[in-house]
Short mmCIF file of C-alpha atoms in Angstrom, two decimals:
data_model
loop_
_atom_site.label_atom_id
_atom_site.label_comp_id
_atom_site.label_asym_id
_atom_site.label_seq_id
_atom_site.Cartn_x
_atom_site.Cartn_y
_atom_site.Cartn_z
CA UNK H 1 83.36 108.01 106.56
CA UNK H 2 85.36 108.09 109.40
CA UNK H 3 88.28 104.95 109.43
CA UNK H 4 91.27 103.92 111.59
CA UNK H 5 93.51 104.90 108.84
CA UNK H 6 93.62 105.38 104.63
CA UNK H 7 94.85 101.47 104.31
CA UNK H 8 91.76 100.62 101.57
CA UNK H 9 92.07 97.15 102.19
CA UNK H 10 92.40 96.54 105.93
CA UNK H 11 90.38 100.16 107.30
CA UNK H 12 87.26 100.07 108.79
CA UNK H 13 85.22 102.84 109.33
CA UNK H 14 84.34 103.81 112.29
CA UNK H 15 81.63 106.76 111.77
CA UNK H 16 79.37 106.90 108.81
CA UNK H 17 77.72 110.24 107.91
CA UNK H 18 74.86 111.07 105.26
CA UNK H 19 71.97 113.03 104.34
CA UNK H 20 69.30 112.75 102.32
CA UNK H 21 69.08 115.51 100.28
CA UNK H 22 67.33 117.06 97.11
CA UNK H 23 68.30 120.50 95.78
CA UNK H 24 66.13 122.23 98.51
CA UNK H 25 65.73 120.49 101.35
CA UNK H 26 67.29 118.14 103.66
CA UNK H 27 65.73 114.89 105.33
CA UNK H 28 67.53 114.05 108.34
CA UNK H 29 71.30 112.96 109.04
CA UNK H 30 72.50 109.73 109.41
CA UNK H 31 75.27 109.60 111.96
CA UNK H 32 76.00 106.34 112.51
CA UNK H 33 79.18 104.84 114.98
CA UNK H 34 80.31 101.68 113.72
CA UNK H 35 81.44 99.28 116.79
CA UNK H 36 84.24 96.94 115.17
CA UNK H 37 85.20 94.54 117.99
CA UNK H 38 88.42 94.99 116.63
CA UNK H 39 88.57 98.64 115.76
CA UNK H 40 92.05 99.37 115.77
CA UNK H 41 92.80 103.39 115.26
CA UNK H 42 96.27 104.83 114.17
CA UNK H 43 97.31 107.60 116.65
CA UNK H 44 97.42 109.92 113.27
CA UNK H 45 93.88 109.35 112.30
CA UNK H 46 92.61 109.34 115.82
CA UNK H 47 94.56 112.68 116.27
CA UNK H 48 92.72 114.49 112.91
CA UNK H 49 89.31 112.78 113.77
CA UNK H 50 89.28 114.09 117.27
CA UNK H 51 88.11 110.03 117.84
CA UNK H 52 86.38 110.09 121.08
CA UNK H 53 86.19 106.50 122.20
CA UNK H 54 83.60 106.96 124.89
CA UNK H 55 80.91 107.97 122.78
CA UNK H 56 81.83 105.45 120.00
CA UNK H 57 81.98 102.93 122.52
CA UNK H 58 78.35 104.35 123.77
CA UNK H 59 76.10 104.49 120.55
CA UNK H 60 78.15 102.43 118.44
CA UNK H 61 76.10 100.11 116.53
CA UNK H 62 77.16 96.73 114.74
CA UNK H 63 78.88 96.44 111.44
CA UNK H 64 75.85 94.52 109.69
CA UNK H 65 72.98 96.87 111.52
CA UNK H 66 74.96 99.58 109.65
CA UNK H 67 75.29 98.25 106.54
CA UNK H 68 71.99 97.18 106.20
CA UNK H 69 70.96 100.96 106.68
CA UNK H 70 73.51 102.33 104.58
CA UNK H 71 72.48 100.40 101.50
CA UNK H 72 69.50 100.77 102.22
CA UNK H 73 69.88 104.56 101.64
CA UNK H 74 72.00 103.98 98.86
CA UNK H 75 69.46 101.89 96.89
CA UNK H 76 66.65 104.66 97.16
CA UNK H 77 68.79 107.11 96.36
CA UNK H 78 68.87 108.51 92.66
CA UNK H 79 72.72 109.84 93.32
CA UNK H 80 75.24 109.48 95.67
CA UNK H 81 77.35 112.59 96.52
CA UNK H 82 80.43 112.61 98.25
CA UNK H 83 83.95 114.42 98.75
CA UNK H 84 86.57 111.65 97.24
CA UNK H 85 84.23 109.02 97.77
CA UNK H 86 85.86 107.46 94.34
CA UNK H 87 89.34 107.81 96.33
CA UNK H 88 88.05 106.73 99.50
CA UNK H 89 84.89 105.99 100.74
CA UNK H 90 83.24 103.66 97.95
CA UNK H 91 86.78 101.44 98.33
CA UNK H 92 86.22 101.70 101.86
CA UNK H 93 82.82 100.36 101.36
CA UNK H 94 83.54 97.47 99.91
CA UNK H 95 85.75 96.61 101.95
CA UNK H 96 83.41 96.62 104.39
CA UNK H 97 81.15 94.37 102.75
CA UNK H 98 83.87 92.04 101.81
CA UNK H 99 84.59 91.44 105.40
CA UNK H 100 81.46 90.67 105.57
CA UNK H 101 80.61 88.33 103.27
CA UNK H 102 78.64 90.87 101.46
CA UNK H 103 78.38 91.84 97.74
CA UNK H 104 78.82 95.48 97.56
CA UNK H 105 75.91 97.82 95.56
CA UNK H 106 77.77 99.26 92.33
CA UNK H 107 77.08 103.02 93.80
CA UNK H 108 80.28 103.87 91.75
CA UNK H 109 78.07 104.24 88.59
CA UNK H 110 75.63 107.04 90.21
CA UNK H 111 78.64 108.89 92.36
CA UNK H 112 79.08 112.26 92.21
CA UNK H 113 82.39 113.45 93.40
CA UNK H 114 82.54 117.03 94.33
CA UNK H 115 86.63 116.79 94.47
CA UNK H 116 87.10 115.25 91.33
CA UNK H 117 84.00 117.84 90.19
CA UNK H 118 85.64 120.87 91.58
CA UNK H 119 88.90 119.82 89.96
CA UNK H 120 87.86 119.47 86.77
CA UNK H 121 85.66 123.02 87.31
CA UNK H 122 89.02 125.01 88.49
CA UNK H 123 91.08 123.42 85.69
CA UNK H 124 88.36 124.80 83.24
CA UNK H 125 87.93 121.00 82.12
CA UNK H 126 84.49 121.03 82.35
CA UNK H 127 82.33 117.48 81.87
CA UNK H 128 80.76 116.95 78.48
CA UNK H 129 76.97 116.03 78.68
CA UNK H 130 77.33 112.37 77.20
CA UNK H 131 80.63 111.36 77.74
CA UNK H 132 80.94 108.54 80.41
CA UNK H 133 80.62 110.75 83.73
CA UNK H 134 82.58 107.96 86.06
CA UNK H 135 85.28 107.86 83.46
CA UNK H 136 85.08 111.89 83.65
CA UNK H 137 85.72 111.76 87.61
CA UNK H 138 88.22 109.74 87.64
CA UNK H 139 90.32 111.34 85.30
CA UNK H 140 89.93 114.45 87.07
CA UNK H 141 90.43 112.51 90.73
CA UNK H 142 93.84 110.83 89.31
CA UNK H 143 94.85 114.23 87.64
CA UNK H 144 98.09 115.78 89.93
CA UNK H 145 97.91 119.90 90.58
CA UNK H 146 100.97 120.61 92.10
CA UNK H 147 99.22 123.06 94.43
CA UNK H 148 98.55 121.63 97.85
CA UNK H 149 94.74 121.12 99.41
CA UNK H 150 93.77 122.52 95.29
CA UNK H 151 90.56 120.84 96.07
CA UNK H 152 90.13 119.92 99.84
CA UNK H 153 86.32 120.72 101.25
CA UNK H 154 87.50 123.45 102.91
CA UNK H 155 89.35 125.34 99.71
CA UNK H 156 86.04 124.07 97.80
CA UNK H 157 83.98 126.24 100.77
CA UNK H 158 86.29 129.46 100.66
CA UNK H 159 85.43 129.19 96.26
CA UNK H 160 82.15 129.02 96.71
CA UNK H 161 81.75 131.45 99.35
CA UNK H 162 80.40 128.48 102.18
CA UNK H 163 81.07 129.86 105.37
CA UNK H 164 83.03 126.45 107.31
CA UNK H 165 84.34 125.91 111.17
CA UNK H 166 88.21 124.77 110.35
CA UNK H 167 87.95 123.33 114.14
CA UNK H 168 84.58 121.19 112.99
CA UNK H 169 86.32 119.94 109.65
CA UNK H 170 87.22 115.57 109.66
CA UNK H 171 83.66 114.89 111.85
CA UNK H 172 82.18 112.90 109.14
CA UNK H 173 78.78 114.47 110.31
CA UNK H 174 79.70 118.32 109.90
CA UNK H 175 81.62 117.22 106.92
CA UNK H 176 78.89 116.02 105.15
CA UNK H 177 76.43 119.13 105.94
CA UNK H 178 79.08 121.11 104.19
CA UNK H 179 79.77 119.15 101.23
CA UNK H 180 76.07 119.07 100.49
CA UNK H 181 75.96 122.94 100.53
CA UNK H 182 79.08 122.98 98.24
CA UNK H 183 77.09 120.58 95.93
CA UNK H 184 74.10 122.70 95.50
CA UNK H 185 76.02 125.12 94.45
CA UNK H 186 78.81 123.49 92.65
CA UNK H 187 75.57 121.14 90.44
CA UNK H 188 75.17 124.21 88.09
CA UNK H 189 78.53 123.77 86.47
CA UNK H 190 78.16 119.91 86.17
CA UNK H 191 75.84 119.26 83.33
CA UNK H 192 74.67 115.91 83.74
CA UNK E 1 84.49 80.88 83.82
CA UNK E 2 88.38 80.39 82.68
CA UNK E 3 91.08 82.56 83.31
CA UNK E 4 94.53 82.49 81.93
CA UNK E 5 96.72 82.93 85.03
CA UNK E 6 99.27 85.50 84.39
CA UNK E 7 102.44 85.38 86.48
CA UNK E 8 105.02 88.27 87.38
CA UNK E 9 107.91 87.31 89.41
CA UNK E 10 109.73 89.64 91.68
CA UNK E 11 112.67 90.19 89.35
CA UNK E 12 109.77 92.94 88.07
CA UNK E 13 109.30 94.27 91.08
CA UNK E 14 106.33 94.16 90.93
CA UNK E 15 105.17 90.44 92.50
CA UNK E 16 106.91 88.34 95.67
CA UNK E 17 106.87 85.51 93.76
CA UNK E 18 110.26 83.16 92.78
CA UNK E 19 111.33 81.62 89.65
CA UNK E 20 113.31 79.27 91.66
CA UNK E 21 113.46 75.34 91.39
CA UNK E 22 110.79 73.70 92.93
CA UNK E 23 113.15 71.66 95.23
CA UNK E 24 115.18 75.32 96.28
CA UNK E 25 111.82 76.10 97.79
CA UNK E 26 112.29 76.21 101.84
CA UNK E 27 109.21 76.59 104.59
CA UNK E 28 108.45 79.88 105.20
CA UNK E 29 110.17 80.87 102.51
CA UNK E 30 109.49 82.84 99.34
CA UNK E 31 106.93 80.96 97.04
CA UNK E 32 108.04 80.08 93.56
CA UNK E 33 105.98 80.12 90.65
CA UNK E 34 107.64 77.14 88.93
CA UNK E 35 106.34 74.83 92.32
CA UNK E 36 103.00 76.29 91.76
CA UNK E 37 102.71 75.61 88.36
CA UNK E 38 103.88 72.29 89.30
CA UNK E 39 101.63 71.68 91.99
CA UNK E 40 98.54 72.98 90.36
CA UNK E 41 99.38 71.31 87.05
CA UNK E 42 99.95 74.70 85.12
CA UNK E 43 101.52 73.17 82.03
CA UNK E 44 101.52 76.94 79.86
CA UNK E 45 102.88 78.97 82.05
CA UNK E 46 102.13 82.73 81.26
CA UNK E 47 105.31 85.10 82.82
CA UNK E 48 104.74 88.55 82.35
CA UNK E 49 107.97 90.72 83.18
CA UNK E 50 109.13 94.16 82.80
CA UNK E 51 112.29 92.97 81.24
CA UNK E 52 114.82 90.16 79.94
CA UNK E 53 116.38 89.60 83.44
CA UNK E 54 114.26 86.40 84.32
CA UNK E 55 113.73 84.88 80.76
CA UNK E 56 116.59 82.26 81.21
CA UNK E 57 116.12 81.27 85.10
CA UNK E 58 112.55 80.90 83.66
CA UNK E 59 113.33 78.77 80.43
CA UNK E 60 115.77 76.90 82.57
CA UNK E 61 113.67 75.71 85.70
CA UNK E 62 110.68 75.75 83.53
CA UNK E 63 112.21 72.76 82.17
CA UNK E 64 110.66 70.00 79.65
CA UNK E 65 107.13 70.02 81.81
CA UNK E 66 105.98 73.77 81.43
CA UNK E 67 105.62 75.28 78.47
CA UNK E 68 107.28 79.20 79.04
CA UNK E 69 105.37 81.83 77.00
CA UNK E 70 107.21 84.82 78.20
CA UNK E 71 106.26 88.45 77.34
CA UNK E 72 107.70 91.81 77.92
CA UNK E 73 105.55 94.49 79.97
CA UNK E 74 106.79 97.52 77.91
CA UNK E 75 106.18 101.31 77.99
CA UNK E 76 105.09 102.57 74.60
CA UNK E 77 104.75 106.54 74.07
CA UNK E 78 103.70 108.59 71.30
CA UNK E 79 107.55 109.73 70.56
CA UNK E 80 110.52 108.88 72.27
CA UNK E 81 112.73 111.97 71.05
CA UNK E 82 109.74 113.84 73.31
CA UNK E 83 111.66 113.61 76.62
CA UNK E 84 109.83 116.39 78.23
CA UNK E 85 107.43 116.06 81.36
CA UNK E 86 104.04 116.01 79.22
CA UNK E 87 104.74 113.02 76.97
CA UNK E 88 104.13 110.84 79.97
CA UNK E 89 100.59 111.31 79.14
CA UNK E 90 101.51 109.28 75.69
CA UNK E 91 102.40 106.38 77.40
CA UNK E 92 100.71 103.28 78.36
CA UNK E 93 101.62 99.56 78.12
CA UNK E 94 101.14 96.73 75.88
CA UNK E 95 102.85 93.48 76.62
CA UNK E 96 104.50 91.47 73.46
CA UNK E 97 104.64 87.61 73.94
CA UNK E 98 107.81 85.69 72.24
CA UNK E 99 105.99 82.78 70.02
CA UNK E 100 108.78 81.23 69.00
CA UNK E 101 112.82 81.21 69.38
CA UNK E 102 112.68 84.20 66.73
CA UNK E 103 110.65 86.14 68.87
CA UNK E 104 112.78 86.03 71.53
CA UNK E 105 115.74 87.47 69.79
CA UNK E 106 113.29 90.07 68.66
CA UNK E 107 112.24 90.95 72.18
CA UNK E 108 116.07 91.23 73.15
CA UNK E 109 116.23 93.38 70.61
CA UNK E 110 112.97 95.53 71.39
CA UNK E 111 114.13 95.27 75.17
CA UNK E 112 117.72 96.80 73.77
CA UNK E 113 116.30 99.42 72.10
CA UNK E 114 113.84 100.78 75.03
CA UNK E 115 117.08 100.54 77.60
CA UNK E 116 118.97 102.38 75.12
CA UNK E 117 118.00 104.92 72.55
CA UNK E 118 114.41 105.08 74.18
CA UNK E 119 115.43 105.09 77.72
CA UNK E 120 113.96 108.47 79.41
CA UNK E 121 114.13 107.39 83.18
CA UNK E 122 113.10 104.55 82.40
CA UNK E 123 113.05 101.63 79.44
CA UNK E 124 110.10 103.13 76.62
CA UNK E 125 109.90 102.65 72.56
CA UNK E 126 106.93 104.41 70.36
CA UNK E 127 105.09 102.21 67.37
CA UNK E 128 107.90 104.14 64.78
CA UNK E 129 110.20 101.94 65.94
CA UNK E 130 108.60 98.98 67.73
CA UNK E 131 107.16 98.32 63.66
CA UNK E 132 111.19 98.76 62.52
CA UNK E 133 111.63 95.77 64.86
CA UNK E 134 108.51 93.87 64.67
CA UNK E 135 108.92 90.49 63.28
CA UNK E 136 107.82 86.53 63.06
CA UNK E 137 107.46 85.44 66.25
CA UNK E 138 105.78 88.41 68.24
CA UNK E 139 102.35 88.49 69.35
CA UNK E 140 100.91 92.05 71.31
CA UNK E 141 98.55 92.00 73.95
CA UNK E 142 96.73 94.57 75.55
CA UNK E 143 97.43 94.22 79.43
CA UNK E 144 94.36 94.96 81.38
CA UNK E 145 95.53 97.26 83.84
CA UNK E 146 97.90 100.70 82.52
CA UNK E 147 96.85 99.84 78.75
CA UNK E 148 96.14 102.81 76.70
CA UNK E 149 92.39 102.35 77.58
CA UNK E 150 93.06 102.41 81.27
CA UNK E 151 95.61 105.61 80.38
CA UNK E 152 92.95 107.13 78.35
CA UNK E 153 89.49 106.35 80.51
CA UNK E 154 90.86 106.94 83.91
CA UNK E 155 93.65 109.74 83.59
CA UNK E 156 93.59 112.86 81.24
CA UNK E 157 96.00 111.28 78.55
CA UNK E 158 96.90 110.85 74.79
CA UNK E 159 97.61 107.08 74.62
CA UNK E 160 97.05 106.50 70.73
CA UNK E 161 97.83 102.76 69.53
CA UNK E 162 98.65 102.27 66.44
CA UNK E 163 97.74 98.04 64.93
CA UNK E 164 98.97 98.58 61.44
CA UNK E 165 101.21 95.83 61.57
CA UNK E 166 99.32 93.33 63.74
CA UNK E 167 96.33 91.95 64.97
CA UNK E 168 96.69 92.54 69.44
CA UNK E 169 94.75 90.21 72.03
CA UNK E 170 93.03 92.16 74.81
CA UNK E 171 93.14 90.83 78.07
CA UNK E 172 90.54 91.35 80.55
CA UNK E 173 90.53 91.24 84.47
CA UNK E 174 87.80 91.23 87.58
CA UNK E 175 89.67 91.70 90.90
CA UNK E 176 86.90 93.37 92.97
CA UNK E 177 87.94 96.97 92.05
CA UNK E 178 85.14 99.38 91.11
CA UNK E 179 87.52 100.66 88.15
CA UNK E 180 87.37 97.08 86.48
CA UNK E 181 84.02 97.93 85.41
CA UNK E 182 85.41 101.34 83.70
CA UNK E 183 88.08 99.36 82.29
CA UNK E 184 85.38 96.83 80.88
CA UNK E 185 83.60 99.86 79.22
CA UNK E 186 86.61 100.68 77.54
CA UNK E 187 87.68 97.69 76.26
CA UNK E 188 83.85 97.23 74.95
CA UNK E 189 83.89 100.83 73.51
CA UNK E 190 86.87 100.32 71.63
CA UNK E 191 86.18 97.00 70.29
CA UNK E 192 82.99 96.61 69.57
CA UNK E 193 83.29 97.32 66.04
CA UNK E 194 86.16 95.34 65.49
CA UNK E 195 86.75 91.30 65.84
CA UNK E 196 89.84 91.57 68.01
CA UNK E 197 89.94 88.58 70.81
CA UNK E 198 89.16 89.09 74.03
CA UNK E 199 90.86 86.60 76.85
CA UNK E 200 89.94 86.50 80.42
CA UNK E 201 93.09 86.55 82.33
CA UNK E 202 94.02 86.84 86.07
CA UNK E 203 96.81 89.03 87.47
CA UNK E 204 99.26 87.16 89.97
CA UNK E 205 101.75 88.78 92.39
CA UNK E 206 101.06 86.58 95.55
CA UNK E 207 99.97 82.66 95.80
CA UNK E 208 97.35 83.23 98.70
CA UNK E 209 95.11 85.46 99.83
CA UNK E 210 96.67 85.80 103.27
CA UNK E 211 100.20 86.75 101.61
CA UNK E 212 98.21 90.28 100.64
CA UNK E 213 99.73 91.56 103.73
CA UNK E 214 103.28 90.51 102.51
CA UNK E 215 103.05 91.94 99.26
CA UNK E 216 101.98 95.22 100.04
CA UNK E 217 104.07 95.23 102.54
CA UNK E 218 106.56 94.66 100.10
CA UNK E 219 104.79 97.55 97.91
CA UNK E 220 105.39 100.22 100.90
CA UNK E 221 109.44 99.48 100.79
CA UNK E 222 109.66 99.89 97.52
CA UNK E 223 107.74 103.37 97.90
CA UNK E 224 110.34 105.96 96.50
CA UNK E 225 108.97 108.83 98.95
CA UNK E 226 110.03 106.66 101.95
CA UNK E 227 107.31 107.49 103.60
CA UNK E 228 104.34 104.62 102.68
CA UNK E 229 103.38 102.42 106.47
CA UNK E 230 101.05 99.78 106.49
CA UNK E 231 98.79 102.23 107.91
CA UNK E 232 99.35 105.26 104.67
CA UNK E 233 100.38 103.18 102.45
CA UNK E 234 99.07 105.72 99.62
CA UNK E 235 98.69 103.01 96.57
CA UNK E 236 96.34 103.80 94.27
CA UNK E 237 93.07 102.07 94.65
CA UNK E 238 94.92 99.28 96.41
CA UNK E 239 91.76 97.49 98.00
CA UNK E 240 91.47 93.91 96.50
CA UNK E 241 93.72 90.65 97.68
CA UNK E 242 92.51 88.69 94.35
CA UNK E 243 95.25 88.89 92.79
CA UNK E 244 96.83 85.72 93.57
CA UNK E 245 96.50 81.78 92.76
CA UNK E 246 93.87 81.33 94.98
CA UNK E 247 91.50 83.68 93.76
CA UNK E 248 92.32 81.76 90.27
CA UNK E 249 91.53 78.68 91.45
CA UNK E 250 88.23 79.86 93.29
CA UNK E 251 87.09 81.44 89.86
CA UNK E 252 86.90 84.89 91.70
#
């Protein structure tokens, strides 16, 4: 997700990316602009996001349309897979559904979060098939490397040999179409 | 279902609430938790502090009408002659309640001995000692949020309790935050082949929900980098406002 700024409580998003995916094949992107009548960007995250406000303004969509489609994605799907969705987006979320009026899906319990993943994988403190997976992430989100952008998409990309456009990075649809390459190849060191 | 409000005044720096008089309060002003308790007929009132400082502004203006049970938010780690960098992942913290007029000279003294000959940046005792002190009058509880569980399910720690010499209450909490539920799952893991008591409690730093604002406002000054705005305000999982007396009252 895209979002006016990193307040948790108060952000709303403004672009919502996602693909269906399985280990093979992808089914379509979901690119989704949000139209908040009160959308209210910070200069700084309008400045990273490259925020165009023409074409939000153009095929932006309301809050509840979108919702509606992203849960419905969300209950079909078997896992959820995002970059710091446990630091981010999922809090984002349901905040989104709080202003609302909506009860948020638990996706927290089938998240899997390929910076918290790719953490634990470069601090060689790999998951342990049958201990509590969310409890894993976290720890591994939450733990601090002194090392700046350790675990960023892009450093992720350059491990894993994913070839990325720097200039193309923070549009939540490009974004996406790179994290899901990382995860198909970062899935055979997490044995769940 | 019931919740036992828990209160945390400012003086922890932690809350924007008051212990002031109920008649001190002005318009606009500062809310106190005394008027609350007094206008929403709280007769136990439940303070929660991170040390001594408000205990007698509290007994005082708490009065004959509400009954204070006051306990100290304290850092326990595995050693405290372990000053280096890594025993930070020992710590987590419990919260011991004063029962009785003996338990509050043994908090004084457990208070003493963290802001003295445990003090490593800031006030911390280990179970060694905290047993040397323990006495009639002191009852531990297991905060919800930071406890060793928290510590030990959420961040790569070593938080190891040690209940030799009592029997602790565990509190538990539902403000909206996805990593309640982890919490819960700890709390279940670890007791469910024991019989200690679980309460339902409810964090307060804020009367209503609208004050949010206020108090993380209030969070982003106190920031030590200087650099937290409204906008960045960089706390934590910060994304629920039910931590305040009307999200008691509602039941949420």
């Amino acid at each position: 997700m895209e979002t006016e700024d990193t307040n948790l409580f108060y952000t709303k998003a403004w672009q919502f990316a996602g693909i269906p995916f399985n280990l093979s094949s992808d089914f379509g992107l979901i690119n989704l602009y949000v139209k908040w009548p009160d959308l209210n960007m910070s200069k700084g995250a309008a400045e990273v996001t490259r925020f165009d406000k023409s074409i939000w303004e153009k095929n932006g969509v309301d809050p509840k349309e979108a919702l509606d489609i992203i849960d419905k994605e969300f209950e079909e799907a078997d896992w959820v897979v995002g970059h710091n969705p446990l630091g981010f987006d999922i809090p984002v979320y349901r905040s989104w559904c709080r202003m609302l009026g909506r009860k948020p899906l638990p996706i927290h319990f089938k998240t899997i979060d390929t910076l918290a993943c790719g953490k634990g994988i470069k601090l060689d403190f790999l998951y342990k098939k049958g201990d509590n997976f969310l409890s894993y992430q976290m720890k591994m989100l939450n733990e601090h490397v002194k090392k700046r952008g350790f675990a960023t998409l892009s450093a992720l990309c350059k491990d894993y040999g994913i070839p990325f456009d720097q200039n193309r990075l923070h549009d939540a649809g490009y974004d996406i179409s790179i994290n899901v390459e990382l995860f198909r190849k970062m899935i055979f060191k997490i044995d769940i | 279902m019931h919740k036992i409000p828990l209160f945390t005044s400012a003086y922890s720096f932690r809350s924007i609430l008051t212990l002031d008089k109920p008649k001190e309060v002005k318009d606009g002003g500062p809310d106190s938790i005394i008027k609350i308790c007094e206008d929403e007929k709280i007769k136990d009132l439940f303070l929660i502090e991170e040390d001594m400082v408000g205990f007698l502004e509290a007994k005082k203006n708490c009065g004959k009408d509400i009954n204070l049970h006051f306990g100290l938010r304290i850092s326990i780690c595995g050693d405290i002659n372990d000053k280096e960098t890594s025993s930070r992942k020992t710590e987590s913290k419990y919260i011991i309640f004063a029962t009785n007029d003996n338990g509050y000279y043994g908090l004084v003294k457990i208070s003493s001995f963290a802001n003295t000959q445990g003090f490593n940046k800031y006030p911390r005792i280990d179970f060694k000692n905290l047993k040397k002190l323990w006495g009639d009058g002191l009852l531990l509880a297991i905060p919800f949020y930071d406890s060793f569980i928290h510590r030990n399910w959420c961040y790569i720690s070593s938080c190891v309790p040690d209940f030799s010499f009592c029997k602790p209450v565990f509190f538990v909490e539902d403000n909206g935050l996805f990593i309640d539920d982890i919490i819960k799952q700890g709390i279940e893991s670890f007791c469910k082949d024991s019989d200690y008591e679980k309460i339902n409690t409810k964090t307060i730093y804020y009367k209503d929900k609208e004050d949010f604002k206020a108090w993380q406002t209030y969070k982003c000054i106190k920031d030590e980098s200087r650099k937290a705005t409204l906008h960045m305000p960089g706390l934590e999982q910060c994304a629920s406002d039910l931590f305040c007396v009307e999200a008691w009252k509602n039941g949420e």
